[in-house]
CSV table of C-alpha atoms in Angstrom, one decimal:
chain,number,residue,atom,x,y,z
A,1329,MET,CA,63.4,52.0,12.6
A,1330,LYS,CA,60.5,50.4,14.6
A,1331,TYR,CA,58.9,49.2,11.4
A,1332,LEU,CA,62.2,47.7,10.3
A,1333,LEU,CA,62.5,45.8,13.5
A,1334,CYS,CA,58.9,44.6,13.2
A,1335,PHE,CA,59.7,43.5,9.7
A,1336,LEU,CA,62.7,41.5,11.0
A,1337,LEU,CA,60.2,39.6,13.3
A,1338,LEU,CA,58.6,38.4,10.1
A,1339,ILE,CA,61.7,36.6,8.9
A,1340,SER,CA,62.4,35.2,12.3
A,1341,ALA,CA,59.5,32.7,12.3
A,1342,SER,CA,60.6,29.3,11.3
A,1343,SER,CA,57.6,28.9,9.1
A,1344,GLY,CA,58.4,32.0,7.1
A,1345,GLN,CA,55.2,33.6,8.3
A,1346,ALA,CA,54.8,36.6,10.7
A,1347,ALA,CA,56.3,35.9,14.1
A,1348,THR,CA,53.8,35.5,16.9
A,1349,LEU,CA,54.1,36.9,20.4
A,1350,LEU,CA,51.8,35.7,23.1
A,1351,VAL,CA,51.2,38.2,25.9
A,1352,LEU,CA,50.4,36.3,29.1
A,1353,GLY,CA,49.4,39.0,31.5
A,1354,ASP,CA,47.0,40.6,33.9
A,1355,SER,CA,44.9,43.8,33.9
A,1356,LEU,CA,47.9,45.9,32.8
A,1357,SER,CA,47.7,44.1,29.4
A,1358,ALA,CA,44.0,43.2,29.3
A,1359,ALA,CA,42.7,46.7,28.6
A,1360,TYR,CA,41.1,46.9,32.0
A,1361,GLY,CA,38.3,49.4,32.2
A,1362,MET,CA,38.2,50.1,28.5
A,1363,GLU,CA,37.4,48.5,25.1
A,1364,ALA,CA,39.9,45.9,24.1
A,1365,GLU,CA,40.9,47.8,21.0
A,1366,LYS,CA,42.0,50.7,23.1
A,1367,GLY,CA,44.6,48.7,25.0
A,1368,TRP,CA,48.3,48.8,24.4
A,1369,VAL,CA,48.4,45.2,23.0
A,1370,ASN,CA,46.0,46.1,20.2
A,1371,ILE,CA,47.8,49.3,19.5
A,1372,PHE,CA,51.1,47.4,19.3
A,1373,GLN,CA,49.5,45.0,16.8
A,1374,LYS,CA,48.2,47.8,14.6
A,1375,LYS,CA,51.6,49.4,14.5
A,1376,CYS,CA,53.2,46.1,13.5
A,1377,ASP,CA,50.4,45.6,10.8
A,1378,ASN,CA,50.9,42.2,9.2
A,1379,ASP,CA,54.6,41.9,10.1
A,1380,CYS,CA,54.0,40.3,13.5
A,1381,GLN,CA,51.0,38.8,15.2
A,1382,ILE,CA,50.3,39.7,18.9
A,1383,ILE,CA,48.0,37.3,20.8
A,1384,ASN,CA,46.6,38.7,23.9
A,1385,GLY,CA,46.2,36.0,26.5
A,1386,SER,CA,45.8,38.4,29.4
A,1387,VAL,CA,43.1,38.3,32.0
A,1388,SER,CA,42.3,41.0,34.6
A,1389,GLY,CA,43.0,39.8,38.1
A,1390,GLU,CA,45.3,37.0,36.9
A,1391,THR,CA,47.9,35.5,39.2
A,1392,THR,CA,51.0,33.5,38.3
A,1393,ALA,CA,49.1,30.3,39.3
A,1394,GLY,CA,46.2,31.2,37.0
A,1395,GLY,CA,48.5,32.1,34.1
A,1396,LEU,CA,50.4,28.8,34.5
A,1397,ALA,CA,47.1,26.9,34.5
A,1398,ARG,CA,45.9,28.6,31.3
A,1399,LEU,CA,49.2,28.5,29.4
A,1400,PRO,CA,49.2,24.9,28.1
A,1401,ALA,CA,46.0,25.5,26.1
A,1402,LEU,CA,47.3,28.8,24.8
A,1403,LEU,CA,50.5,27.3,23.6
A,1404,ARG,CA,48.8,24.4,21.9
A,1405,GLU,CA,46.3,26.7,20.2
A,1406,HIS,CA,48.6,29.5,19.0
A,1407,ARG,CA,52.1,28.0,19.0
A,1408,PRO,CA,53.7,31.4,19.5
A,1409,ASP,CA,57.3,32.1,18.7
A,1410,TYR,CA,57.6,34.2,21.9
A,1411,VAL,CA,55.8,34.5,25.2
A,1412,LEU,CA,55.8,37.8,27.1
A,1413,ILE,CA,55.2,36.9,30.8
A,1414,GLU,CA,53.5,39.9,32.5
A,1415,LEU,CA,52.4,38.4,35.7
A,1416,GLY,CA,53.0,38.6,39.4
A,1417,GLY,CA,51.4,42.0,40.2
A,1418,ASN,CA,48.3,40.4,41.7
A,1419,ASP,CA,50.4,37.9,43.6
A,1420,GLY,CA,52.1,40.8,45.2
A,1421,LEU,CA,49.0,42.9,45.8
A,1422,ARG,CA,47.5,39.9,47.6
A,1423,GLY,CA,50.6,39.3,49.7
A,1424,TYR,CA,51.3,35.9,48.3
A,1425,SER,CA,54.5,34.0,48.9
A,1426,ILE,CA,57.3,35.4,46.7
A,1427,ALA,CA,58.9,31.9,46.6
A,1428,THR,CA,55.7,30.4,45.2
A,1429,MET,CA,55.3,33.3,42.7
A,1430,SER,CA,58.9,32.7,41.5
A,1431,LYS,CA,58.3,29.0,41.2
A,1432,ASN,CA,55.2,29.6,39.1
A,1433,LEU,CA,57.0,32.0,36.9
A,1434,ARG,CA,59.8,29.5,36.4
A,1435,LYS,CA,57.3,26.8,35.4
A,1436,ILE,CA,55.8,29.2,32.9
A,1437,ILE,CA,59.3,29.8,31.4
A,1438,GLU,CA,60.0,26.1,31.3
A,1439,LEU,CA,56.6,25.2,29.8
A,1440,SER,CA,57.1,27.9,27.1
A,1441,ARG,CA,60.5,26.4,26.2
A,1442,LYS,CA,59.1,22.9,26.1
A,1443,HIS,CA,56.7,24.2,23.4
A,1444,GLN,CA,59.5,25.8,21.4
A,1445,SER,CA,58.5,29.3,22.5
A,1446,LYS,CA,61.0,31.9,23.7
A,1447,PRO,CA,60.1,33.4,27.0
A,1448,LEU,CA,60.5,37.1,27.9
A,1449,LEU,CA,59.9,38.2,31.5
A,1450,PHE,CA,58.3,41.6,32.3
A,1451,SER,CA,59.6,43.0,35.6
A,1452,MET,CA,56.7,43.9,37.9
A,1453,GLN,CA,56.5,46.3,40.9
A,1454,ILE,CA,54.0,46.8,43.7
A,1455,PRO,CA,53.3,49.9,45.9
A,1456,ALA,CA,55.7,50.7,48.7
A,1457,ASN,CA,53.0,50.5,51.3
A,1458,TYR,CA,53.3,46.7,51.3
A,1459,GLY,CA,56.4,47.1,53.5
A,1460,LYS,CA,60.0,47.7,52.6
A,1461,ARG,CA,61.1,44.1,53.1
A,1462,TYR,CA,58.3,42.4,51.0
A,1463,THR,CA,58.4,45.1,48.3
A,1464,GLU,CA,62.1,44.8,47.8
A,1465,ARG,CA,62.0,41.0,47.8
A,1466,PHE,CA,59.3,41.2,45.2
A,1467,ARG,CA,61.2,43.6,43.0
A,1468,GLN,CA,64.4,41.5,43.2
A,1469,ALA,CA,62.6,38.3,42.2
A,1470,TYR,CA,62.3,39.3,38.6
A,1471,PRO,CA,66.0,40.1,37.7
A,1472,LYS,CA,67.0,37.1,39.8
A,1473,LEU,CA,64.8,34.7,37.8
A,1474,ALA,CA,65.7,36.3,34.5
A,1475,ALA,CA,69.4,35.8,35.3
A,1476,GLN,CA,68.9,32.2,36.4
A,1477,GLN,CA,66.9,31.3,33.4
A,1478,GLN,CA,69.0,33.4,31.0
A,1479,ILE,CA,66.1,35.2,29.4
A,1480,PRO,CA,65.5,38.8,28.5
A,1481,LEU,CA,64.0,41.0,31.3
A,1482,ILE,CA,61.7,43.8,30.2
A,1483,PRO,CA,62.0,46.7,32.7
A,1484,PHE,CA,59.0,48.1,34.6
A,1485,ILE,CA,57.9,50.9,32.2
A,1486,PHE,CA,55.0,52.3,34.2
A,1487,GLU,CA,56.9,54.4,36.8
A,1488,ASP,CA,56.9,57.6,34.7
A,1489,ILE,CA,53.4,57.0,33.6
A,1490,MET,CA,52.0,56.6,37.1
A,1491,LEU,CA,53.3,60.0,38.0
A,1492,GLN,CA,50.9,61.7,35.6
A,1493,PRO,CA,47.4,62.0,37.1
A,1494,GLU,CA,45.7,61.8,33.7
A,1495,MET,CA,47.4,58.5,33.0
A,1496,VAL,CA,46.2,56.7,36.1
A,1497,MET,CA,42.7,55.5,37.1
A,1498,GLN,CA,41.3,56.6,40.5
A,1499,ASP,CA,42.4,53.3,42.0
A,1500,GLY,CA,46.0,54.5,41.7
A,1501,ILE,CA,47.0,51.2,40.0
A,1502,HIS,CA,45.6,50.9,36.5
A,1503,PRO,CA,46.7,53.0,33.6
A,1504,THR,CA,43.9,54.9,31.8
A,1505,GLU,CA,42.9,54.8,28.1
A,1506,ALA,CA,45.0,57.9,27.5
A,1507,ALA,CA,48.1,56.0,28.7
A,1508,GLN,CA,47.8,53.1,26.3
A,1509,PRO,CA,49.5,54.6,23.3
A,1510,LEU,CA,52.5,55.6,25.5
A,1511,ILE,CA,52.6,52.1,26.9
A,1512,ALA,CA,52.5,50.6,23.4
A,1513,GLU,CA,55.4,52.9,22.4
A,1514,LYS,CA,57.5,51.9,25.4
A,1515,MET,CA,56.7,48.3,24.9
A,1516,MET,CA,57.8,48.5,21.2
A,1517,ASP,CA,61.0,50.2,22.3
A,1518,GLN,CA,61.8,47.3,24.6
A,1519,LEU,CA,60.4,44.3,22.8
A,1520,LEU,CA,61.3,44.7,19.2
A,1521,PRO,CA,65.1,45.2,19.7
A,1522,ILE,CA,65.2,42.2,22.1
A,1523,LEU,CA,63.3,39.9,19.8
A,1524,ASN,CA,65.4,40.9,16.9
A,1525,GLY,CA,68.6,40.5,18.9
A,1526,THR,CA,67.6,37.2,20.3
A,1527,GLN,CA,66.9,35.8,16.8
A,1528,ALA,CA,70.2,37.2,15.5
A,1529,ALA,CA,72.1,35.4,18.2
A,1530,ASP,CA,70.3,32.1,17.3
A,1531,ILE,CA,71.2,32.6,13.7
A,1532,GLN,CA,74.9,33.1,14.6
A,1533,ALA,CA,74.9,30.0,16.7
A,1534,LYS,CA,73.8,27.8,13.8
C-alpha cells in the first residue's frame, strides 16, 4: 500500500516527473550524531525509490528564523511540490517567544505557497520541565497555525520512541540510529496518505 501511495506521488507532479518533498527541519531530520544515510529522510527516500524525491534541507540546531532565512534559496534551487516544516523545537528549547516562532512559521508557509509549493506542518513538542504554561502554549501553537492556514498537520510521532531507552541518545532529546527506520515508517504512514489526499482534492476541484 505504501508503495502504491508513493507511486501516486509520481503522477501528482505537474511536470509528470517524480514529486519532490523538501524537508525543512532541525536535528531530528538532519541525522544528528550519525551518517546522513542512516537518517530517516534517507531511509524514506530509499523506500520511495524513484517514485518520489526527498530533499533534505535540515540543519542541526536550526530555528524557525534560520529556516525562514534559508528557505528562499532552497525553493529556487529545488522547486519542490511540497515542503515539510519540521521546525520550532530549538525555539522552544531556548525559550524563545512563541508569538515570534508562530510568525516565522507562518512566513515559511506563505513563502512556500508563493513558490507554488504545498506546505505541511510537523507538530513539535518540548520537555515538560520548561514549565506547564510555556509548554502548553508551545504545543497549541502548531494545531492553531495549521487550522488558520488550512494545511495538513503531521502529529508528533516521537512520544512512543522516546520511551524506549535504546531509541534515545544520552541527551534525552535526540533519537538514535536504531530509531531511524521506525521514524521513517511513521513518517511514511503520515505523509504519503496526506500528500495523495491533498492532490486528489486538487484534482476534484479542477
